[in-house]
Amino acid sequence: MSGTHAETVPYVAQTQYPTQPPPGSSTGVMGWLRANLFSSWFNSLLTILSIAFLAWLLPGIIDWAILKAVWHASSLSECRDIIRETHGEGVSGACWAVIRERYNQIIYGFYPDELRWRPNVAFLLMVVAVMPVLFRSMRPLIWIMAGVVAIALFTWVDRGNIAGFINPTVGVAVAVAILAFLFGGPAYRRKWLAFSLVFPFLAFFLLWGGLFLESVPSSRFGGLLLTMVIGVTGIAGSLPLGILLALGRQSRLPVLQVICVTFIEFIRGVPLITLLFVASTLLNYFMPPGTDFDIIPRVLIMATLFASAYMAEVIRGGLAALPNGQYEAADTLGLSYWQGMRLIILPQALKISIPGIVNTFIGLFKDTTLVAVIGLLDPLGLTKPIRSDSDWNGIVWELYGFIALLFFVCCFGMSRYSMFLEKRLRASDRR
């Protein structure tokens, strides 16, 4: 140290020390455990209690659902005989053979066997139609369609009929994968969006038939196919209708505002099951004499209207969260009402409302099970005729567990996508 400031500066380092790595306890697995599971004595206690609870619960579930389960049998009594001969008297295990036996019925309902390629193709095209709405690139379609082809190959090899692998579903999957490989970049997104607009008409044509396709009555619809038709239609229809209702509720035109407020409050005040009964019994009375309005379109209308009322309130919350400066900015730029809404207000309001919108979607998807009370056989409604069969009379947990897994996969997928979208939008805000 020079003697210039020796009296005022007590210590000045004359060498630069090399950078030291962080302590081993704060990085890697140990660091993650300390930060997420054992950050305090209370969190440590909760972690230990949770691990103890899982250690008590999981072995019994694994033993019943996997280790002692029966996958091939033709009846519940045969399942019990196999378990008794294999594991001894008094031992219980899952009889998943009922799922293997009734899988097609749970998925397709009573849709004709020889025409089930049409729901399969409609489902693949739905994935194609949804992809440009949710993502910028269509490249993930390559992997999705490759998975579909692999599953189809495994299924037909398992059945011992490799010739059945050549079918319309596999052909559409291969064609979509090739198109996604050649034209899957973000530059072609608008063209894929054009297909999204056409898809509802194409799906109706595939599922119900007409022209050169054999017609299938609505009474043959059921299972997961019926759930997807009602859920996807309600989700796709309720969002634009909810936006219009939310804007109408904030309109300065008194007549329009009263109509929107009355509709929203009436629908929110009536249970969905009541609307389904109206769709089932009363809606035909408002139609011209001799009109045969199919039951499924009636249910689709009621489910869409019901979800749109809740959607309007969610979006109204997003609109109310925006400061007045955003509306004034649109006016200052000389934008018309619809231009301001499309370019400035709604993108921000919808971003704020994403958790509520997805929550409404998930609620509607789960509420589709209520159609069982008006005689439509969704997966939950199909459990009754399956259990009424003398071969499977008495089976409960396996059916409800499998149906719960189907709904969980769909709802968990929607939830994870909303989290991904929120994260992506936050990243774009930072840029």
GROMACS .gro file of C-alpha atoms in nm:
model
  431
    1MET     CA    1   0.000   0.000   0.000
    2SER     CA    2   0.131   0.336  -0.088
    3GLY     CA    3   0.154   0.581   0.191
    4THR     CA    4  -0.073   0.840   0.020
    5HIS     CA    5  -0.398   0.738   0.194
    6ALA     CA    6  -0.256   0.511   0.459
    7GLU     CA    7  -0.411   0.724   0.735
    8THR     CA    8  -0.772   0.721   0.591
    9VAL     CA    9  -0.800   0.375   0.435
   10PRO     CA   10  -0.758   0.097   0.693
   11TYR     CA   11  -0.711  -0.189   0.441
   12VAL     CA   12  -0.679  -0.226   0.067
   13ALA     CA   13  -0.619  -0.568  -0.091
   14GLN     CA   14  -0.309  -0.567  -0.305
   15THR     CA   15  -0.389  -0.897  -0.486
   16GLN     CA   16  -0.704  -1.024  -0.662
   17TYR     CA   17  -0.821  -1.356  -0.524
   18PRO     CA   18  -0.946  -1.621  -0.772
   19THR     CA   19  -1.322  -1.688  -0.785
   20GLN     CA   20  -1.421  -1.974  -0.558
   21PRO     CA   21  -1.697  -2.227  -0.644
   22PRO     CA   22  -2.015  -2.213  -0.433
   23PRO     CA   23  -2.038  -2.451  -0.136
   24GLY     CA   24  -2.122  -2.807  -0.231
   25SER     CA   25  -2.431  -2.801  -0.007
   26SER     CA   26  -2.592  -2.525  -0.217
   27THR     CA   27  -2.554  -2.683  -0.563
   28GLY     CA   28  -2.655  -3.005  -0.736
   29VAL     CA   29  -2.889  -3.254  -0.573
   30MET     CA   30  -2.805  -3.143  -0.220
   31GLY     CA   31  -2.874  -2.782  -0.307
   32TRP     CA   32  -3.209  -2.871  -0.465
   33LEU     CA   33  -3.309  -3.081  -0.162
   34ARG     CA   34  -3.219  -2.803   0.080
   35ALA     CA   35  -3.393  -2.535  -0.125
   36ASN     CA   36  -3.713  -2.729  -0.203
   37LEU     CA   37  -3.766  -2.990   0.068
   38PHE     CA   38  -3.566  -2.899   0.379
   39SER     CA   39  -3.544  -2.519   0.372
   40SER     CA   40  -3.686  -2.489   0.727
   41TRP     CA   41  -3.782  -2.716   1.016
   42PHE     CA   42  -4.152  -2.692   0.921
   43ASN     CA   43  -4.085  -2.779   0.555
   44SER     CA   44  -3.863  -3.065   0.670
   45LEU     CA   45  -4.144  -3.197   0.890
   46LEU     CA   46  -4.395  -3.177   0.603
   47THR     CA   47  -4.150  -3.354   0.370
   48ILE     CA   48  -4.095  -3.639   0.616
   49LEU     CA   49  -4.468  -3.680   0.681
   50SER     CA   50  -4.542  -3.679   0.306
   51ILE     CA   51  -4.275  -3.942   0.237
   52ALA     CA   52  -4.410  -4.155   0.523
   53PHE     CA   53  -4.766  -4.127   0.385
   54LEU     CA   54  -4.655  -4.226   0.033
   55ALA     CA   55  -4.450  -4.515   0.174
   56TRP     CA   56  -4.763  -4.637   0.352
   57LEU     CA   57  -4.999  -4.587   0.055
   58LEU     CA   58  -4.805  -4.676  -0.261
   59PRO     CA   59  -4.698  -5.037  -0.189
   60GLY     CA   60  -5.059  -5.148  -0.148
   61ILE     CA   61  -5.169  -4.971  -0.469
   62ILE     CA   62  -4.874  -5.109  -0.669
   63ASP     CA   63  -4.937  -5.457  -0.532
   64TRP     CA   64  -5.309  -5.445  -0.622
   65ALA     CA   65  -5.289  -5.255  -0.953
   66ILE     CA   66  -4.973  -5.409  -1.105
   67LEU     CA   67  -4.813  -5.702  -0.926
   68LYS     CA   68  -5.131  -5.905  -0.867
   69ALA     CA   69  -5.335  -5.769  -1.159
   70VAL     CA   70  -5.488  -5.985  -1.431
   71TRP     CA   71  -5.475  -5.855  -1.789
   72HIS     CA   72  -5.626  -6.143  -1.985
   73ALA     CA   73  -5.960  -6.296  -1.888
   74SER     CA   74  -6.313  -6.316  -2.020
   75SER     CA   75  -6.502  -6.253  -1.696
   76LEU     CA   76  -6.460  -6.131  -1.339
   77SER     CA   77  -6.493  -6.484  -1.199
   78GLU     CA   78  -6.209  -6.599  -1.426
   79CYS     CA   79  -5.996  -6.309  -1.299
   80ARG     CA   80  -6.059  -6.415  -0.939
   81ASP     CA   81  -5.976  -6.778  -1.020
   82ILE     CA   82  -5.645  -6.676  -1.180
   83ILE     CA   83  -5.551  -6.460  -0.881
   84ARG     CA   84  -5.644  -6.739  -0.638
   85GLU     CA   85  -5.439  -6.999  -0.827
   86THR     CA   86  -5.140  -6.765  -0.870
   87HIS     CA   87  -5.119  -6.583  -0.536
   88GLY     CA   88  -5.328  -6.794  -0.298
   89GLU     CA   89  -5.663  -6.776  -0.122
   90GLY     CA   90  -5.783  -6.438   0.005
   91VAL     CA   91  -5.549  -6.230  -0.214
   92SER     CA   92  -5.706  -5.951  -0.422
   93GLY     CA   93  -5.583  -5.786  -0.740
   94ALA     CA   94  -5.708  -5.564  -1.020
   95CYS     CA   95  -5.894  -5.720  -1.311
   96TRP     CA   96  -5.780  -5.495  -1.598
   97ALA     CA   97  -5.908  -5.756  -1.840
   98VAL     CA   98  -6.239  -5.569  -1.840
   99ILE     CA   99  -6.065  -5.267  -1.994
  100ARG     CA  100  -5.903  -5.486  -2.257
  101GLU     CA  101  -6.239  -5.654  -2.327
  102ARG     CA  102  -6.447  -5.332  -2.340
  103TYR     CA  103  -6.183  -5.084  -2.458
  104ASN     CA  104  -6.346  -5.015  -2.793
  105GLN     CA  105  -6.684  -4.960  -2.631
  106ILE     CA  106  -6.540  -4.710  -2.379
  107ILE     CA  107  -6.363  -4.519  -2.657
  108TYR     CA  108  -6.617  -4.533  -2.943
  109GLY     CA  109  -6.947  -4.616  -2.774
  110PHE     CA  110  -7.168  -4.796  -3.025
  111TYR     CA  111  -7.007  -4.649  -3.337
  112PRO     CA  112  -7.004  -4.918  -3.612
  113ASP     CA  113  -6.687  -5.129  -3.605
  114GLU     CA  114  -6.615  -5.099  -3.976
  115LEU     CA  115  -6.644  -4.716  -3.964
  116ARG     CA  116  -6.424  -4.646  -3.660
  117TRP     CA  117  -6.147  -4.519  -3.885
  118ARG     CA  118  -6.357  -4.205  -3.928
  119PRO     CA  119  -6.341  -4.094  -3.561
  120ASN     CA  120  -5.969  -4.182  -3.565
  121VAL     CA  121  -5.907  -3.962  -3.870
  122ALA     CA  122  -6.124  -3.685  -3.722
  123PHE     CA  123  -5.916  -3.696  -3.402
  124LEU     CA  124  -5.589  -3.673  -3.595
  125LEU     CA  125  -5.721  -3.382  -3.799
  126MET     CA  126  -5.834  -3.213  -3.476
  127VAL     CA  127  -5.475  -3.230  -3.352
  128VAL     CA  128  -5.363  -3.076  -3.682
  129ALA     CA  129  -5.627  -2.801  -3.652
  130VAL     CA  130  -5.537  -2.718  -3.292
  131MET     CA  131  -5.161  -2.715  -3.344
  132PRO     CA  132  -5.130  -2.379  -3.531
  133VAL     CA  133  -5.359  -2.218  -3.272
  134LEU     CA  134  -5.142  -2.332  -2.981
  135PHE     CA  135  -4.791  -2.331  -3.128
  136ARG     CA  136  -4.590  -2.131  -3.382
  137SER     CA  137  -4.427  -2.430  -3.551
  138MET     CA  138  -4.592  -2.742  -3.686
  139ARG     CA  139  -4.277  -2.955  -3.644
  140PRO     CA  140  -4.413  -3.133  -3.331
  141LEU     CA  141  -4.670  -3.295  -3.562
  142ILE     CA  142  -4.389  -3.509  -3.704
  143TRP     CA  143  -4.326  -3.674  -3.367
  144ILE     CA  144  -4.696  -3.699  -3.281
  145MET     CA  145  -4.779  -3.871  -3.608
  146ALA     CA  146  -4.475  -4.097  -3.575
  147GLY     CA  147  -4.612  -4.204  -3.235
  148VAL     CA  148  -4.952  -4.273  -3.390
  149VAL     CA  149  -4.797  -4.492  -3.660
  150ALA     CA  150  -4.590  -4.679  -3.398
  151ILE     CA  151  -4.898  -4.745  -3.182
  152ALA     CA  152  -5.095  -4.863  -3.487
  153LEU     CA  153  -4.811  -5.096  -3.587
  154PHE     CA  154  -4.788  -5.242  -3.235
  155THR     CA  155  -5.167  -5.290  -3.219
  156TRP     CA  156  -5.194  -5.475  -3.548
  157VAL     CA  157  -4.888  -5.690  -3.478
  158ASP     CA  158  -5.041  -5.780  -3.140
  159ARG     CA  159  -5.360  -5.883  -3.318
  160GLY     CA  160  -5.160  -6.097  -3.561
  161ASN     CA  161  -5.298  -5.913  -3.864
  162ILE     CA  162  -5.017  -5.700  -4.005
  163ALA     CA  163  -5.221  -5.638  -4.321
  164GLY     CA  164  -5.466  -5.432  -4.114
  165PHE     CA  165  -5.186  -5.181  -4.053
  166ILE     CA  166  -5.260  -5.034  -4.397
  167ASN     CA  167  -5.567  -4.825  -4.317
  168PRO     CA  168  -5.691  -4.464  -4.360
  169THR     CA  169  -5.574  -4.356  -4.012
  170VAL     CA  170  -5.213  -4.454  -4.079
  171GLY     CA  171  -5.232  -4.298  -4.426
  172VAL     CA  172  -5.350  -3.965  -4.285
  173ALA     CA  173  -5.083  -3.975  -4.012
  174VAL     CA  174  -4.806  -4.033  -4.268
  175ALA     CA  175  -4.941  -3.757  -4.496
  176VAL     CA  176  -4.959  -3.507  -4.208
  177ALA     CA  177  -4.606  -3.595  -4.095
  178ILE     CA  178  -4.472  -3.535  -4.448
  179LEU     CA  179  -4.655  -3.202  -4.477
  180ALA     CA  180  -4.528  -3.095  -4.133
  181PHE     CA  181  -4.172  -3.185  -4.238
  182LEU     CA  182  -4.194  -2.988  -4.563
  183PHE     CA  183  -4.414  -2.696  -4.457
  184GLY     CA  184  -4.401  -2.699  -4.077
  185GLY     CA  185  -4.210  -2.376  -4.030
  186PRO     CA  186  -4.361  -2.061  -3.873
  187ALA     CA  187  -4.378  -1.902  -4.221
  188TYR     CA  188  -4.658  -2.145  -4.319
  189ARG     CA  189  -4.863  -2.097  -4.003
  190ARG     CA  190  -5.136  -1.892  -4.173
  191LYS     CA  191  -5.204  -2.173  -4.420
  192TRP     CA  192  -5.237  -2.423  -4.138
  193LEU     CA  193  -5.475  -2.181  -3.963
  194ALA     CA  194  -5.694  -2.185  -4.274
  195PHE     CA  195  -5.733  -2.559  -4.222
  196SER     CA  196  -5.837  -2.491  -3.859
  197LEU     CA  197  -6.134  -2.291  -3.990
  198VAL     CA  198  -6.239  -2.572  -4.223
  199PHE     CA  199  -6.194  -2.850  -3.968
  200PRO     CA  200  -6.536  -2.823  -3.788
  201PHE     CA  201  -6.723  -2.891  -4.113
  202LEU     CA  202  -6.482  -3.171  -4.206
  203ALA     CA  203  -6.520  -3.331  -3.861
  204PHE     CA  204  -6.900  -3.317  -3.884
  205PHE     CA  205  -6.886  -3.479  -4.226
  206LEU     CA  206  -6.654  -3.754  -4.106
  207LEU     CA  207  -6.844  -3.835  -3.787
  208TRP     CA  208  -7.204  -3.812  -3.905
  209GLY     CA  209  -7.146  -3.902  -4.270
  210GLY     CA  210  -7.337  -3.789  -4.578
  211LEU     CA  211  -7.276  -3.762  -4.954
  212PHE     CA  212  -7.056  -4.065  -5.030
  213LEU     CA  213  -6.996  -4.158  -4.662
  214GLU     CA  214  -7.241  -4.384  -4.481
  215SER     CA  215  -7.456  -4.190  -4.232
  216VAL     CA  216  -7.421  -4.270  -3.862
  217PRO     CA  217  -7.709  -4.170  -3.629
  218SER     CA  218  -7.634  -3.987  -3.304
  219SER     CA  219  -7.768  -4.281  -3.105
  220ARG     CA  220  -7.450  -4.472  -3.200
  221PHE     CA  221  -7.225  -4.207  -3.044
  222GLY     CA  222  -7.088  -4.274  -2.696
  223GLY     CA  223  -6.782  -4.321  -2.481
  224LEU     CA  224  -6.481  -4.092  -2.508
  225LEU     CA  225  -6.586  -4.002  -2.862
  226LEU     CA  226  -6.902  -3.834  -2.728
  227THR     CA  227  -6.703  -3.659  -2.455
  228MET     CA  228  -6.455  -3.520  -2.707
  229VAL     CA  229  -6.732  -3.400  -2.942
  230ILE     CA  230  -6.915  -3.213  -2.664
  231GLY     CA  231  -6.602  -3.089  -2.486
  232VAL     CA  232  -6.410  -2.967  -2.791
  233THR     CA  233  -6.717  -2.803  -2.947
  234GLY     CA  234  -6.806  -2.630  -2.621
  235ILE     CA  235  -6.448  -2.509  -2.569
  236ALA     CA  236  -6.410  -2.384  -2.927
  237GLY     CA  237  -6.750  -2.213  -2.930
  238SER     CA  238  -6.754  -2.064  -2.582
  239LEU     CA  239  -6.437  -1.853  -2.619
  240PRO     CA  240  -6.548  -1.625  -2.907
  241LEU     CA  241  -6.902  -1.610  -2.770
  242GLY     CA  242  -6.768  -1.524  -2.424
  243ILE     CA  243  -6.555  -1.243  -2.569
  244LEU     CA  244  -6.858  -1.093  -2.742
  245LEU     CA  245  -7.067  -1.120  -2.424
  246ALA     CA  246  -6.792  -0.956  -2.216
  247LEU     CA  247  -6.765  -0.668  -2.463
  248GLY     CA  248  -7.143  -0.639  -2.478
  249ARG     CA  249  -7.164  -0.619  -2.100
  250GLN     CA  250  -6.929  -0.321  -2.107
  251SER     CA  251  -7.102  -0.160  -2.404
  252ARG     CA  252  -7.243   0.193  -2.381
  253LEU     CA  253  -7.554   0.081  -2.569
  254PRO     CA  254  -7.813   0.017  -2.296
  255VAL     CA  255  -8.017  -0.239  -2.494
  256LEU     CA  256  -7.711  -0.447  -2.583
  257GLN     CA  257  -7.579  -0.424  -2.228
  258VAL     CA  258  -7.910  -0.536  -2.076
  259ILE     CA  259  -7.934  -0.831  -2.313
  260CYS     CA  260  -7.580  -0.948  -2.235
  261VAL     CA  261  -7.616  -0.898  -1.858
  262THR     CA  262  -7.951  -1.082  -1.854
  263PHE     CA  263  -7.811  -1.374  -2.052
  264ILE     CA  264  -7.500  -1.405  -1.837
  265GLU     CA  265  -7.682  -1.382  -1.506
  266PHE     CA  266  -7.958  -1.622  -1.616
  267ILE     CA  267  -7.716  -1.888  -1.739
  268ARG     CA  268  -7.497  -1.854  -1.428
  269GLY     CA  269  -7.802  -1.890  -1.208
  270VAL     CA  270  -7.926  -2.215  -1.366
  271PRO     CA  271  -7.750  -2.552  -1.314
  272LEU     CA  272  -7.609  -2.719  -1.625
  273ILE     CA  273  -7.816  -3.028  -1.559
  274THR     CA  274  -8.132  -2.817  -1.589
  275LEU     CA  275  -8.017  -2.682  -1.926
  276LEU     CA  276  -7.946  -3.037  -2.041
  277PHE     CA  277  -8.300  -3.141  -1.949
  278VAL     CA  278  -8.428  -2.840  -2.145
  279ALA     CA  279  -8.217  -2.950  -2.442
  280SER     CA  280  -8.349  -3.304  -2.409
  281THR     CA  281  -8.721  -3.236  -2.366
  282LEU     CA  282  -8.827  -2.875  -2.426
  283LEU     CA  283  -8.608  -2.741  -2.707
  284ASN     CA  284  -8.800  -2.929  -2.976
  285TYR     CA  285  -9.120  -2.743  -2.876
  286PHE     CA  286  -8.963  -2.418  -3.001
  287MET     CA  287  -8.886  -2.569  -3.339
  288PRO     CA  288  -9.124  -2.567  -3.641
  289PRO     CA  289  -9.370  -2.861  -3.643
  290GLY     CA  290  -9.220  -3.175  -3.789
  291THR     CA  291  -8.861  -3.070  -3.711
  292ASP     CA  292  -8.642  -3.354  -3.587
  293PHE     CA  293  -8.360  -3.172  -3.411
  294ASP     CA  294  -8.095  -3.423  -3.313
  295ILE     CA  295  -8.015  -3.460  -2.942
  296ILE     CA  296  -7.638  -3.412  -2.971
  297PRO     CA  297  -7.656  -3.071  -3.149
  298ARG     CA  298  -7.906  -2.963  -2.880
  299VAL     CA  299  -7.661  -3.063  -2.608
  300LEU     CA  300  -7.377  -2.890  -2.792
  301ILE     CA  301  -7.576  -2.564  -2.802
  302MET     CA  302  -7.658  -2.576  -2.430
  303ALA     CA  303  -7.305  -2.670  -2.324
  304THR     CA  304  -7.158  -2.389  -2.538
  305LEU     CA  305  -7.402  -2.130  -2.401
  306PHE     CA  306  -7.338  -2.244  -2.044
  307ALA     CA  307  -6.959  -2.219  -2.079
  308SER     CA  308  -6.977  -1.887  -2.266
  309ALA     CA  309  -7.151  -1.715  -1.972
  310TYR     CA  310  -6.868  -1.813  -1.736
  311MET     CA  311  -6.611  -1.729  -2.002
  312ALA     CA  312  -6.760  -1.380  -2.039
  313GLU     CA  313  -6.709  -1.312  -1.669
  314VAL     CA  314  -6.349  -1.436  -1.680
  315ILE     CA  315  -6.269  -1.210  -1.976
  316ARG     CA  316  -6.455  -0.918  -1.816
  317GLY     CA  317  -6.214  -0.954  -1.524
  318GLY     CA  318  -5.922  -0.926  -1.766
  319LEU     CA  319  -6.073  -0.618  -1.929
  320ALA     CA  320  -6.132  -0.456  -1.590
  321ALA     CA  321  -5.770  -0.520  -1.488
  322LEU     CA  322  -5.635  -0.302  -1.770
  323PRO     CA  323  -5.566   0.063  -1.681
  324ASN     CA  324  -5.765   0.333  -1.859
  325GLY     CA  325  -5.444   0.445  -2.025
  326GLN     CA  326  -5.461   0.148  -2.262
  327TYR     CA  327  -5.808   0.251  -2.384
  328GLU     CA  328  -5.690   0.612  -2.413
  329ALA     CA  329  -5.383   0.497  -2.610
  330ALA     CA  330  -5.609   0.324  -2.863
  331ASP     CA  331  -5.817   0.642  -2.899
  332THR     CA  332  -5.503   0.856  -2.931
  333LEU     CA  333  -5.376   0.641  -3.218
  334GLY     CA  334  -5.702   0.702  -3.402
  335LEU     CA  335  -5.806   0.337  -3.400
  336SER     CA  336  -6.169   0.241  -3.434
  337TYR     CA  337  -6.341   0.048  -3.153
  338TRP     CA  338  -6.283  -0.293  -3.310
  339GLN     CA  339  -5.925  -0.209  -3.415
  340GLY     CA  340  -5.842  -0.097  -3.063
  341MET     CA  341  -5.995  -0.411  -2.916
  342ARG     CA  342  -5.818  -0.641  -3.162
  343LEU     CA  343  -5.474  -0.479  -3.153
  344ILE     CA  344  -5.440  -0.338  -2.799
  345ILE     CA  345  -5.709  -0.430  -2.547
  346LEU     CA  346  -5.802  -0.795  -2.606
  347PRO     CA  347  -5.446  -0.934  -2.641
  348GLN     CA  348  -5.363  -0.795  -2.296
  349ALA     CA  349  -5.697  -0.890  -2.140
  350LEU     CA  350  -5.678  -1.248  -2.272
  351LYS     CA  351  -5.322  -1.284  -2.143
  352ILE     CA  352  -5.435  -1.181  -1.796
  353SER     CA  353  -5.733  -1.417  -1.817
  354ILE     CA  354  -5.545  -1.731  -1.926
  355PRO     CA  355  -5.571  -1.916  -1.590
  356GLY     CA  356  -5.944  -1.845  -1.565
  357ILE     CA  357  -6.006  -1.940  -1.929
  358VAL     CA  358  -5.829  -2.274  -1.892
  359ASN     CA  359  -6.010  -2.334  -1.563
  360THR     CA  360  -6.342  -2.286  -1.744
  361PHE     CA  361  -6.230  -2.524  -2.022
  362ILE     CA  362  -6.139  -2.793  -1.769
  363GLY     CA  363  -6.466  -2.746  -1.582
  364LEU     CA  364  -6.668  -2.781  -1.904
  365PHE     CA  365  -6.474  -3.091  -2.009
  366LYS     CA  366  -6.549  -3.260  -1.677
  367ASP     CA  367  -6.914  -3.147  -1.682
  368THR     CA  368  -6.968  -3.346  -2.003
  369THR     CA  369  -7.025  -3.646  -1.776
  370LEU     CA  370  -7.364  -3.493  -1.684
  371VAL     CA  371  -7.504  -3.594  -2.023
  372ALA     CA  372  -7.552  -3.942  -1.873
  373VAL     CA  373  -7.866  -3.811  -1.695
  374ILE     CA  374  -8.041  -3.747  -2.030
  375GLY     CA  375  -7.958  -4.089  -2.170
  376LEU     CA  376  -7.633  -4.019  -2.357
  377LEU     CA  377  -7.366  -4.276  -2.279
  378ASP     CA  378  -7.034  -4.105  -2.216
  379PRO     CA  379  -6.754  -4.317  -2.060
  380LEU     CA  380  -6.912  -4.281  -1.715
  381GLY     CA  381  -7.258  -4.370  -1.847
  382LEU     CA  382  -7.117  -4.681  -2.016
  383THR     CA  383  -7.010  -4.827  -1.683
  384LYS     CA  384  -7.371  -4.919  -1.602
  385PRO     CA  385  -7.431  -5.149  -1.904
  386ILE     CA  386  -7.084  -5.299  -1.863
  387ARG     CA  387  -7.147  -5.376  -1.498
  388SER     CA  388  -7.492  -5.513  -1.586
  389ASP     CA  389  -7.325  -5.781  -1.797
  390SER     CA  390  -7.322  -6.108  -1.604
  391ASP     CA  391  -6.953  -6.157  -1.693
  392TRP     CA  392  -6.847  -5.829  -1.532
  393ASN     CA  393  -7.111  -5.783  -1.265
  394GLY     CA  394  -6.937  -5.660  -0.948
  395ILE     CA  395  -6.641  -5.484  -1.105
  396VAL     CA  396  -6.608  -5.119  -0.995
  397TRP     CA  397  -6.262  -4.981  -0.924
  398GLU     CA  398  -6.102  -5.080  -1.253
  399LEU     CA  399  -6.368  -4.909  -1.467
  400TYR     CA  400  -6.382  -4.588  -1.267
  401GLY     CA  401  -6.003  -4.581  -1.232
  402PHE     CA  402  -5.951  -4.609  -1.607
  403ILE     CA  403  -6.210  -4.339  -1.682
  404ALA     CA  404  -6.053  -4.112  -1.419
  405LEU     CA  405  -5.716  -4.165  -1.590
  406LEU     CA  406  -5.863  -4.062  -1.928
  407PHE     CA  407  -6.005  -3.739  -1.785
  408PHE     CA  408  -5.688  -3.668  -1.587
  409VAL     CA  409  -5.469  -3.695  -1.898
  410CYS     CA  410  -5.690  -3.450  -2.091
  411CYS     CA  411  -5.726  -3.198  -1.807
  412PHE     CA  412  -5.359  -3.220  -1.706
  413GLY     CA  413  -5.260  -3.155  -2.068
  414MET     CA  414  -5.472  -2.839  -2.078
  415SER     CA  415  -5.330  -2.723  -1.746
  416ARG     CA  416  -4.969  -2.778  -1.854
  417TYR     CA  417  -5.025  -2.595  -2.182
  418SER     CA  418  -5.167  -2.292  -1.999
  419MET     CA  419  -4.854  -2.283  -1.781
  420PHE     CA  420  -4.635  -2.310  -2.092
  421LEU     CA  421  -4.828  -2.028  -2.260
  422GLU     CA  422  -4.803  -1.801  -1.955
  423LYS     CA  423  -4.427  -1.865  -1.937
  424ARG     CA  424  -4.384  -1.788  -2.309
  425LEU     CA  425  -4.583  -1.465  -2.284
  426ARG     CA  426  -4.382  -1.352  -1.980
  427ALA     CA  427  -4.064  -1.415  -2.178
  428SER     CA  428  -4.196  -1.208  -2.469
  429ASP     CA  429  -4.280  -0.925  -2.227
  430ARG     CA  430  -3.921  -0.925  -2.098
  431ARG     CA  431  -3.791  -0.893  -2.454
   0.00000   0.00000   0.00000
